[in-house]
Amino acid sequence: MSRNLFETFASRMQERGDADFITTREGRRYSYADALAESARLAGALSALGVSPGDRVAVQVDKSPEVILLYLACLRVGSVYLPLNTGYTGDEIRYFLGDAEPALFVCRPQVHEAASAIAAETGCPAVATLGADADGSLLEEAANATPRDEVVPREADDLAAILYTSGTTGRSKGAMLTHRNLASNAETLVDAWRFDAQDRLIHALPIFHTHGLFVACNVTLMAGSSVLFLPKFDAEVIFEELPRGTVMMGVPTFYTRLVADERLTPEVTANMRLFVSGSAPLTAETHEAFEARTGHAILERYGMTETNMNLSNPYDGDRRAGTVGHPLPGVEIRITDRETGKEVPAGEIGMLQVRGPNVFIGYWRMPEKTREELLEDGFFITGDLAMIDDRGYVQIVGRDKDLVISGGYNVYPKEVEQVIDELEGVRESAVIGLPHPDFGEGVTAAVVCEPGASLDEASVLDHLQGRLARFKQPKRIFFVDALPRNTMGKVQKNELRQRFDATYR
Ligand code: MLC
Ligand code: AMP
């Protein structure tokens, strides 16, 4: 029996027929029946463009309902959907295309020429465009293509998607996610968070990462709910839409921004039944302030690109501030000693490991990295430090990996350091995350210059422009005489964090 995730969606989509699937504030609307028909047309276009089962389809486009139809079309034809952050620069895209070797690159119409050059350089045979206003060559192709109604059979362990996640070495790793991974997590979350056809999800997240794509859209499709697609988070728009929504999912920055706004009241949120937060730690302060202002306890959950969602606070029962709740049904966790890998006693801090049908099958073409992080017994080493508190709730207390999370986006210091270090006059650099009132953590660099070099903050930032996505670029650069090191020669980032702690406060 085929285990193509699309088939699970399709039966729900058929049932929902003319009901709303995606709407926008500009009045665009796709019913479930429309989404079935349009995704079949797009599937026809993908085949006409040379996409075969198992091929990767790389997609770097602005958010629009048609992107989700394209994702569905990729599932239909058995290809592997590979979404890319729209903030990535040409250099970054070159790496992803070179590594993933997609059969097709779908880009924004305005960058068609540059994208085609990168595609040619990296051996990607086809390029199509898709614009935020339903423009571009892909939809033209779809309009002329013969719709493909059949769904290519897939096994549960066949790939449905590859999502790149940055790595400690500075090289991004492609997390390989299967049909089983995505289907199991969506089914679990529909139950855990009580999604149904009456729900209307306010969707302000980007759709190129796990949170906005799989958590939000797969759950919607699985439950037959409807989703209001907003291009980005804009507090003005959120306040207008809250009275018509039932659920919102966001990164902590959404909630700190809402709490800072006097329009956040019990009245404006009265129609809402659930607010979910994740991708970065939500402070207990924000959780408590939101509840005091609205009567809603934000449901915090914990996930990763490699695993989708692992832990969640309960729907019924106490949603504890500063915790990520309990393992979701089907997910096992253990908290281990970082050195020995043995489980630590309850109440102690250790490395969080997770296992379940949600856990990915490895990093694309990186068997060694996969072996380091995905253990033989199926547990995945998350790199997050956790403990189970006295009431059995899991707290994420820190990270063992050198990672900064800024506004829900991951930034690996190594990647930024490497680009800074290329600049003439730089001897070395260290990138850290510092407490930031809006983004949670602000990417910050400490730079040591070569003797006699005349660099300033602006010249370093200038150098990064166009080489690294904006969200990875440090908000501040500090010049130091030397990086603090321990006797082993390892840079002491904690010392730097203490020294510059007050930068954004
Ligand atoms: C924007 N900027 C950022 C940034 N977002 N800088 C650092 N970190 C970010 N996250 C830059 C912009 O380029 C701009 O700079 C300046 O900050 C101000 O922009 P803004 O208009 O205030 O930003 P905004 O568009 O409002 O975006 C902020 C945001 C957005 C938090 C709403 O970043 C966002 O939607 N983040 C969600 C990320 C996400 O989906 N993560 C999930 C990953 S999945 P300038 O100088 O260019 O003007 C995952 C697994 C899991 O982690 O568990 O879910
Ligand atoms: P990503 O690789 O973008 O999927 O980010 C995954 C990382 O985000 C995890 O390893 C955690 O460090 C972090 N994360 C996600 N959700 C939470 C949360 N609720 N609390 C703390 N950290 C989180």
XYZ file of C-alpha atoms and ligand atoms in Angstrom:
582
model
C 0.000 0.000 0.000
C 1.313 3.415 -0.912
C 2.147 5.634 2.040
C 2.344 8.885 0.116
C 1.422 11.657 2.577
C -0.618 13.284 -0.171
C -3.093 10.390 -0.128
C -3.845 11.028 3.527
C -4.380 14.694 2.760
C -6.431 13.920 -0.353
C -9.121 11.967 1.442
C -9.618 14.860 3.856
C -9.514 17.354 0.985
C -12.222 15.467 -0.894
C -14.445 15.453 2.174
C -13.993 19.177 2.694
C -14.804 19.995 -0.952
C -15.868 23.610 -1.269
C -14.859 24.588 2.244
C -12.089 27.188 2.592
C -8.554 25.860 2.625
C -6.387 28.966 2.159
C -7.591 32.536 2.072
C -5.742 35.848 2.045
C -6.715 39.342 3.095
C -6.592 40.403 -0.547
C -9.498 38.069 -1.249
C -7.649 35.164 -2.798
C -9.276 31.887 -1.899
C -8.632 28.230 -2.552
C -11.236 25.745 -1.406
C -10.108 22.201 -0.732
C -11.552 21.180 -4.103
C -9.568 23.982 -5.783
C -6.401 22.821 -4.025
C -6.931 19.275 -5.298
C -7.454 20.490 -8.854
C -4.658 23.075 -8.848
C -2.124 20.731 -7.308
C -2.926 18.207 -10.052
C -2.269 20.895 -12.666
C 0.999 21.833 -10.960
C 1.905 18.148 -10.803
C 1.420 18.084 -14.576
C 3.726 21.081 -14.869
C 6.385 19.434 -12.716
C 6.349 16.349 -14.924
C 6.524 18.512 -18.049
C 9.551 20.273 -16.550
C 11.292 16.923 -16.114
C 10.692 16.190 -12.432
C 10.602 12.442 -11.696
C 9.854 10.568 -8.459
C 12.718 10.981 -5.979
C 13.969 14.194 -7.626
C 14.493 17.226 -5.444
C 12.555 20.394 -6.213
C 14.266 23.435 -4.670
C 11.953 26.352 -3.969
C 12.958 29.892 -2.941
C 9.892 32.070 -3.350
C 7.813 34.609 -1.446
C 4.952 33.345 0.649
C 1.684 32.787 -1.207
C -1.052 30.140 -1.280
C 0.358 28.795 -4.553
C 3.536 27.727 -2.750
C 1.508 25.295 -0.667
C -0.139 23.992 -3.839
C 3.349 23.479 -5.240
C 4.342 21.569 -2.088
C 1.272 19.361 -2.576
C 2.153 18.868 -6.240
C 5.669 17.762 -5.272
C 4.180 15.151 -2.947
C 1.787 14.009 -5.695
C 4.593 13.295 -8.168
C 6.734 11.603 -5.501
C 9.428 14.268 -5.594
C 11.262 15.740 -2.618
C 10.261 19.258 -1.602
C 13.203 21.480 -0.671
C 12.161 24.916 0.578
C 14.773 27.653 1.013
C 14.669 30.783 3.167
C 14.006 33.819 0.962
C 16.718 35.649 2.893
C 19.470 33.398 1.526
C 21.928 35.111 -0.792
C 23.275 33.855 -4.121
C 26.328 32.356 -2.383
C 24.131 30.426 -0.005
C 21.838 29.206 -2.794
C 24.831 28.025 -4.818
C 25.754 25.714 -1.959
C 22.232 24.298 -1.573
C 21.763 23.626 -5.286
C 25.224 22.107 -5.548
C 24.610 19.856 -2.588
C 21.017 18.788 -3.248
C 21.248 18.548 -7.055
C 17.592 19.362 -7.648
C 15.908 18.602 -10.968
C 14.124 21.953 -10.786
C 14.719 25.279 -9.063
C 11.632 27.430 -8.534
C 12.621 31.047 -7.813
C 11.059 34.506 -7.649
C 10.388 36.101 -11.058
C 12.508 39.169 -10.207
C 15.682 37.092 -9.720
C 15.170 34.744 -12.658
C 18.346 35.741 -14.446
C 20.668 35.431 -11.445
C 18.965 32.208 -10.356
C 19.352 30.708 -13.828
C 23.072 31.499 -13.755
C 23.463 29.717 -10.400
C 21.372 26.802 -11.682
C 23.588 26.502 -14.768
C 26.738 26.652 -12.633
C 25.520 23.925 -10.308
C 24.108 21.682 -13.024
C 20.439 22.171 -12.164
C 18.634 21.423 -15.460
C 15.450 23.494 -15.077
C 14.343 26.799 -13.574
C 10.786 28.110 -13.218
C 9.423 31.210 -11.494
C 6.617 31.746 -9.027
C 5.653 35.207 -7.773
C 3.676 36.262 -4.714
C 0.856 37.578 -6.946
C 0.248 34.230 -8.632
C 2.550 35.244 -11.477
C 5.524 33.507 -13.040
C 6.294 30.741 -15.496
C 5.356 27.817 -13.260
C 1.677 28.734 -13.151
C 1.688 29.414 -16.900
C 3.149 25.967 -17.397
C 0.476 24.534 -15.073
C -2.309 26.229 -16.995
C -1.137 24.496 -20.183
C -0.200 21.156 -18.650
C -2.351 18.050 -18.586
C -3.426 17.684 -14.939
C -1.970 14.617 -13.209
C -4.648 13.255 -10.947
C -2.864 10.058 -10.024
C -0.585 10.035 -6.988
C 2.826 8.405 -7.331
C 3.035 5.563 -4.781
C 5.613 6.057 -2.029
C 6.871 3.899 0.822
C 6.716 5.263 4.366
C 10.500 5.675 4.395
C 10.732 7.471 1.052
C 11.727 11.106 1.226
C 9.024 13.755 1.190
C 11.229 16.750 1.951
C 14.736 17.949 2.661
C 15.120 20.952 4.937
C 18.534 22.468 5.386
C 19.651 23.299 8.870
C 22.937 25.012 9.546
C 25.744 23.018 11.096
C 28.432 23.586 13.693
C 31.131 23.245 11.052
C 29.606 26.054 9.008
C 28.293 23.660 6.337
C 24.507 23.360 6.244
C 23.086 19.872 6.497
C 20.016 18.644 4.636
C 17.653 16.891 7.042
C 15.916 14.072 5.147
C 12.269 13.808 6.158
C 10.091 10.913 5.075
C 6.404 10.531 4.393
C 6.154 8.660 7.701
C 7.910 11.470 9.603
C 5.534 14.133 8.344
C 2.334 12.088 8.471
C 2.897 10.775 11.986
C 3.686 14.193 13.415
C 0.732 15.901 11.773
C -1.656 13.189 12.999
C -0.262 13.446 16.510
C -0.553 17.223 16.610
C -4.127 17.270 15.276
C -5.108 15.127 18.276
C -2.860 16.783 20.823
C -4.008 20.295 19.949
C -7.606 19.325 19.038
C -7.605 20.655 15.501
C -10.806 20.222 13.502
C -12.642 21.493 10.463
C -14.010 24.476 12.412
C -10.550 25.895 13.027
C -9.215 28.978 11.306
C -5.477 29.309 11.715
C -3.864 32.753 11.555
C -0.670 32.053 9.637
C 2.003 34.752 9.856
C 5.106 32.528 9.852
C 7.376 31.976 6.884
C 6.668 28.721 4.999
C 10.209 27.577 4.318
C 10.865 26.115 7.789
C 9.326 23.363 9.879
C 7.114 25.597 11.994
C 5.224 27.478 9.279
C 5.277 24.647 6.729
C 4.814 21.326 8.474
C 3.434 22.224 11.878
C 1.004 24.806 10.535
C 0.111 23.527 7.057
C 0.269 19.750 7.508
C -1.903 19.997 10.602
C -4.375 22.202 8.721
C -4.536 19.726 5.825
C -4.843 16.729 8.124
C -7.711 18.302 10.065
C -9.455 19.986 7.129
C -9.197 23.351 8.873
C -8.836 26.656 7.088
C -5.847 28.940 7.146
C -5.527 32.697 6.685
C -2.225 33.342 4.928
C -0.509 36.586 5.915
C 2.704 37.558 4.129
C 4.524 38.159 7.429
C 3.999 39.031 11.057
C 2.514 42.500 11.344
C 0.916 43.355 14.702
C -1.601 45.745 13.054
C -2.950 42.966 10.870
C -2.893 40.380 13.652
C -5.127 42.562 15.840
C -7.570 42.959 12.966
C -7.665 39.211 12.340
C -7.693 37.785 15.878
C -11.484 38.140 16.217
C -11.906 35.907 13.125
C -9.305 33.296 14.039
C -9.276 30.322 16.366
C -5.572 29.359 16.490
C -2.257 31.130 16.010
C 1.216 29.626 15.900
C 4.228 31.836 16.433
C 7.807 32.231 17.523
C 8.353 34.017 20.868
C 9.002 37.343 19.089
C 5.336 37.339 17.961
C 4.223 37.113 21.570
C 6.636 39.695 22.996
C 5.469 42.112 20.302
C 1.786 41.421 21.063
C 2.310 41.790 24.811
C 3.998 45.157 24.216
C 0.828 46.382 22.475
C -2.046 47.857 24.444
C -4.582 46.354 22.040
C -3.932 42.899 23.519
C -7.072 42.290 25.593
C -9.455 39.462 26.548
C -11.975 40.902 24.072
C -9.737 40.844 21.015
C -8.700 37.233 21.718
C -12.171 36.012 22.758
C -12.716 33.941 19.591
C -9.288 32.287 19.836
C -9.014 28.861 21.409
C -5.239 28.297 21.164
C -1.943 30.151 20.930
C 1.111 27.964 20.243
C 4.721 29.073 20.687
C 7.920 27.379 19.659
C 11.223 27.438 17.713
C 12.958 29.321 20.552
C 12.444 29.677 24.294
C 9.405 31.638 25.409
C 10.276 33.406 28.639
C 8.114 32.718 31.683
C 7.647 36.490 31.853
C 6.060 36.655 28.384
C 3.939 33.563 29.089
C 2.623 35.090 32.316
C 2.086 38.564 30.849
C 0.134 37.100 27.920
C -2.087 35.107 30.251
C -2.671 38.077 32.541
C -3.669 40.218 29.554
C -5.856 37.730 27.697
C -6.733 34.786 29.920
C -4.980 32.490 27.397
C -2.065 30.327 28.537
C 0.257 30.032 25.531
C 0.941 26.385 24.703
C 4.695 26.010 24.354
C 6.074 23.070 22.433
C 9.563 21.968 21.420
C 10.727 20.782 18.035
C 13.505 20.713 15.505
C 13.946 20.556 11.761
C 15.260 17.000 12.138
C 12.354 15.768 14.232
C 9.316 17.970 13.779
C 7.592 18.275 17.153
C 8.724 16.207 20.138
C 7.290 17.721 23.282
C 4.249 19.789 24.057
C 2.491 21.298 26.996
C -0.952 19.737 27.494
C -4.055 21.025 25.754
C -6.087 20.216 28.849
C -4.310 20.819 32.092
C -1.577 23.058 33.266
C 0.549 24.735 30.582
C 3.598 25.538 32.649
C 5.557 28.689 31.876
C 9.221 28.014 31.154
C 8.607 24.372 30.207
C 7.921 22.504 26.974
C 5.647 19.940 28.607
C 5.736 16.205 27.935
C 6.735 13.928 25.074
C 4.006 13.733 22.427
C 2.350 10.319 21.991
C 4.752 7.986 20.178
C 7.816 10.080 21.056
C 10.330 8.825 23.604
C 12.932 10.978 25.296
C 15.934 10.414 27.488
C 18.245 12.848 29.217
C 21.826 11.726 29.177
C 25.245 12.591 30.497
C 27.122 14.469 27.769
C 30.315 12.506 28.321
C 29.119 8.959 29.017
C 25.805 9.008 27.128
C 24.186 7.303 30.171
C 20.837 8.517 31.440
C 21.070 11.005 34.303
C 18.835 10.777 37.397
C 15.539 12.711 37.297
C 15.991 16.374 38.123
C 19.490 16.578 36.666
C 20.476 18.468 33.552
C 21.714 16.503 30.559
C 21.579 16.132 26.804
C 18.099 15.644 25.417
C 17.715 12.699 23.040
C 14.511 11.815 21.194
C 13.174 8.806 19.300
C 9.975 8.204 17.396
C 8.332 7.994 13.970
C 8.855 11.758 13.692
C 12.666 11.512 13.761
C 14.366 12.029 10.388
C 16.408 9.325 8.659
C 19.676 11.242 8.345
C 21.514 14.123 6.720
C 21.595 14.236 2.956
C 24.875 12.764 1.734
C 26.525 13.142 5.162
C 26.691 9.604 6.572
C 29.293 10.516 9.172
C 27.338 13.456 10.533
C 24.282 11.219 10.591
C 26.131 8.555 12.623
C 27.348 11.186 15.100
C 23.889 12.500 15.841
C 21.464 9.658 15.081
C 22.371 6.718 17.298
C 22.039 3.075 16.330
C 19.140 2.574 18.722
C 17.197 5.301 16.921
C 17.677 8.105 19.429
C 18.656 11.483 17.988
C 21.000 13.760 19.941
C 19.275 17.130 19.875
C 22.150 19.279 21.160
C 19.751 20.836 23.674
C 20.252 20.605 27.423
C 17.168 19.663 29.378
C 15.873 18.487 32.718
C 12.624 16.994 33.951
C 11.218 19.097 36.770
C 9.480 17.942 39.946
C 6.100 17.735 38.178
C 7.395 15.767 35.214
C 7.518 18.713 32.800
C 10.587 19.055 30.585
C 12.554 22.289 30.700
C 15.012 23.245 27.973
C 17.733 24.877 30.043
C 20.327 25.625 27.386
C 22.191 24.398 24.346
C 25.264 22.240 24.096
C 25.617 23.283 20.453
C 27.120 26.625 19.533
C 23.921 28.039 18.099
C 22.190 31.414 18.223
C 18.406 31.591 17.703
C 17.352 35.032 16.533
C 13.629 35.631 16.122
C 13.193 31.874 15.613
C 15.894 31.607 12.942
C 18.971 29.501 13.659
C 22.350 31.062 13.128
C 25.456 28.947 13.554
C 28.330 31.203 14.691
C 30.890 29.241 12.662
C 29.231 30.174 9.399
C 29.307 33.896 10.241
C 32.846 33.732 11.656
C 34.117 32.117 8.463
C 32.800 34.970 6.331
C 34.100 37.665 8.710
C 37.527 36.003 8.802
C 37.810 36.211 5.001
C 37.909 39.994 5.242
C 41.348 41.498 4.749
C 42.628 42.894 8.050
C 40.671 40.445 10.259
C 42.799 38.075 12.295
C 39.922 36.152 13.883
C 36.413 36.528 15.185
C 33.902 34.994 17.559
C 30.150 35.209 17.069
C 27.798 34.999 20.052
C 24.126 35.511 20.891
C 23.258 38.204 23.429
C 19.896 38.819 25.132
C 17.769 40.879 22.746
C 14.363 42.302 23.667
C 12.773 41.612 20.260
C 14.649 38.686 18.725
C 15.375 36.828 21.990
C 19.020 36.640 21.024
C 20.947 39.161 18.943
C 23.769 37.902 16.727
C 26.926 39.763 17.780
C 30.566 39.522 16.675
C 33.824 40.158 18.490
C 36.594 40.820 15.963
C 40.370 40.863 16.372
C 42.196 42.861 13.682
C 45.640 42.304 12.228
C 48.135 44.910 13.489
C 47.836 48.108 11.493
C 44.478 47.190 9.909
C 41.928 49.985 9.868
C 38.552 48.290 10.059
C 35.409 49.641 11.620
C 31.948 48.208 12.288
C 30.573 49.505 8.989
C 33.337 47.941 6.893
C 32.801 44.525 8.453
C 29.031 44.744 7.966
C 29.571 45.891 4.399
C 31.632 42.812 3.718
C 28.828 40.540 4.987
C 26.188 42.230 2.864
C 25.221 39.931 0.003
C 27.311 37.078 1.401
C 25.068 36.093 4.300
C 21.301 36.356 4.774
C 20.347 39.522 6.717
C 19.112 37.632 9.751
C 22.553 36.010 10.145
C 24.398 39.326 10.032
C 25.511 40.621 13.451
C 23.436 43.463 14.854
C 26.666 44.785 16.418
C 30.393 44.251 15.861
C 32.871 44.829 18.678
C 36.628 45.065 18.246
C 38.739 43.323 20.889
C 42.497 43.002 21.318
C 42.313 39.219 21.686
C 39.673 36.523 22.086
C 39.536 35.058 25.599
C 40.808 31.451 25.529
C 41.181 28.682 28.060
C 44.393 26.726 28.568
C 43.363 24.364 25.762
C 43.176 27.343 23.412
C 39.378 27.146 23.099
C 37.576 30.486 22.747
C 35.616 31.263 25.918
C 32.366 32.553 24.465
C 30.834 32.792 27.939
C 33.341 35.458 28.837
C 32.432 37.428 25.731
C 28.727 37.005 26.491
C 29.260 38.381 29.997
C 31.347 41.282 28.775
C 28.841 42.447 26.156
C 25.691 41.292 27.969
C 24.116 44.746 28.203
C 24.416 45.528 24.471
C 20.715 45.322 23.571
C 19.079 45.512 26.988
C 14.106 40.030 10.443
N 15.304 40.556 10.750
C 15.909 39.765 11.626
C 15.031 38.685 11.829
N 13.918 38.879 11.091
N 17.088 39.851 12.238
C 17.430 38.869 13.064
N 16.635 37.816 13.326
C 15.431 37.698 12.715
N 14.652 36.655 12.951
C 15.922 41.819 10.320
C 15.367 42.378 9.062
O 16.179 41.966 7.989
C 15.458 43.860 9.317
O 16.765 44.293 9.124
C 15.274 44.017 10.788
O 15.612 42.737 11.343
C 13.897 44.376 11.257
O 12.970 43.638 10.528
P 11.467 43.482 11.036
O 10.564 44.078 10.028
O 11.306 43.898 12.437
O 11.376 41.939 11.032
P 10.129 41.132 10.789
O 9.852 41.039 9.330
O 9.050 41.626 11.670
O 10.616 39.682 11.226
C 10.812 39.305 12.544
C 10.115 37.973 12.752
C 10.586 37.021 11.622
C 10.527 37.427 14.106
C 8.629 38.145 12.701
O 11.998 36.885 11.659
C 9.938 35.686 11.670
O 8.822 35.511 11.204
N 10.600 34.701 12.253
C 10.109 33.333 12.306
C 11.190 32.362 12.027
C 10.667 30.941 11.956
O 9.676 30.640 11.326
N 11.318 30.020 12.609
C 10.920 28.653 12.666
C 12.078 27.735 12.304
S 11.543 26.031 12.462
P 17.152 45.338 8.009
O 18.414 45.877 8.545
O 17.291 44.508 6.784
O 16.049 46.326 7.946
C 12.167 25.557 13.971
C 11.698 24.262 14.528
C 10.649 24.540 15.536
O 12.859 26.273 14.602
O 10.740 24.074 16.672
O 9.717 25.248 15.162
P 15.744 24.328 13.971
O 17.041 23.644 13.711
O 15.581 25.608 13.264
O 14.677 23.399 13.738
O 15.744 24.712 15.500
C 15.634 23.747 16.491
C 16.101 24.301 17.783
O 15.227 25.332 18.235
C 16.079 23.286 18.908
O 17.193 22.428 18.873
C 16.051 24.188 20.114
O 17.352 24.646 20.417
C 15.200 25.350 19.636
N 13.818 25.274 20.113
C 12.712 24.914 19.447
N 11.618 25.019 20.239
C 12.064 25.461 21.445
C 11.443 25.788 22.685
N 10.129 25.714 22.848
N 12.231 26.185 23.699
C 13.560 26.285 23.562
N 14.204 26.024 22.408
C 13.461 25.621 21.365
